[in-house]
């Protein structure tokens, strides 16, 4: 497979430099193929270890224990979503059949109004299967999920409530940007603009209050639910209230790229670029571009890395590059390629038959709580496979 041309503006007079760039990107494309094959084999191993009524969450190597969850946990959509991506890339029916089996466990969450995570849970699972093999039944599950999510919107605040807490608090986390795609989809399917309006209002409120002057974002904003005023700006999963939690930056980037795709509002594109530029030019971003779990983590350079933040960032950049001019396009593509090279190396990608069947090692879930620290994570795998798939699609388009 041919690689993606990174542009020749900087080397138009040098055929040799151009050839080097192309051959470098060619090798990324071919290891994307190899990584997808390995990932599919790993997920068949994970599948073989999974209890029938549970979903994978993480793996504890020291006791060879797969940690699982029920369908209500926020990560429940990633396992079937990853299986579906891998099925699309390999054509392996066993992966598809396993995804369909698991969707049966997940289906009841369409009526869950106690979480904002329905985008992650339902759009990454049912959304993908409906994209691949559309059916009225999947569509209904997705529409019910969008309705459930919309119940959490407060027009006074202009946002969807993330976590249920004390009635005088209204907590919105940056992660919530990731749930808007389900709402955009619902308006496209039904013609009912309510969902679109909620998504846009949420994105605008987030843009107004979540970001600092340096374009990093707070993890948590606590609004007054009666007046919409900001009561607190803080963290839950980051190192400190004023720090830049790495996955939060990645969720924001990905979410604003989504919002731009669906609205074509230039403000969202600019916000996405500001986040990308904060991340890629941060002095604490390591050379392999896999960030520390927090850009301000104590102990840098010995702090833990978060492969999930890297995977989400790579996938987002592989879409963002489509919307920007040549110079930025080249920068974002190169950064995404660097991340994919790093994640596909033995430092981060598990050897076949290890890691409990998860694809990537070294994710950080919730460091301050001491949970899921330096472990595999379903969402690291999902966005890594998505990024590989996006990379291959770009390379194929370039070739056509
Ligand atoms: N949405 C939770 C997380 O990113 O850990």
PDB file of C-alpha atoms and ligand atoms in Angstrom, residues 74 175 237 245 247 251 379, ligand 1:
ATOM      1  CA  UNK A  74     -18.916   4.092  30.679  1.00  0.00           C
ATOM      2  CA  UNK A 175     -15.005  14.387  28.216  1.00  0.00           C
ATOM      3  CA  UNK A 237      -8.648  12.765  37.235  1.00  0.00           C
ATOM      4  CA  UNK A 245      -4.823  16.276  32.329  1.00  0.00           C
ATOM      5  CA  UNK A 247      -6.757  12.614  28.273  1.00  0.00           C
ATOM      6  CA  UNK A 251     -11.166  14.458  24.510  1.00  0.00           C
ATOM      7  CA  UNK A 379     -10.624   3.013  24.980  1.00  0.00           C
TER       8      UNK A 379
HETATM    9  N1  LIG B   1     -14.478   9.709  30.788  1.00  0.00           N
HETATM   10  C1  LIG B   1     -13.590   9.194  31.733  1.00  0.00           C
HETATM   11  C2  LIG B   1     -12.159   9.133  31.353  1.00  0.00           C
HETATM   12  O1  LIG B   1     -11.677   9.634  30.357  1.00  0.00           O
HETATM   13  O2  LIG B   1     -11.465   8.551  32.148  1.00  0.00           O
END
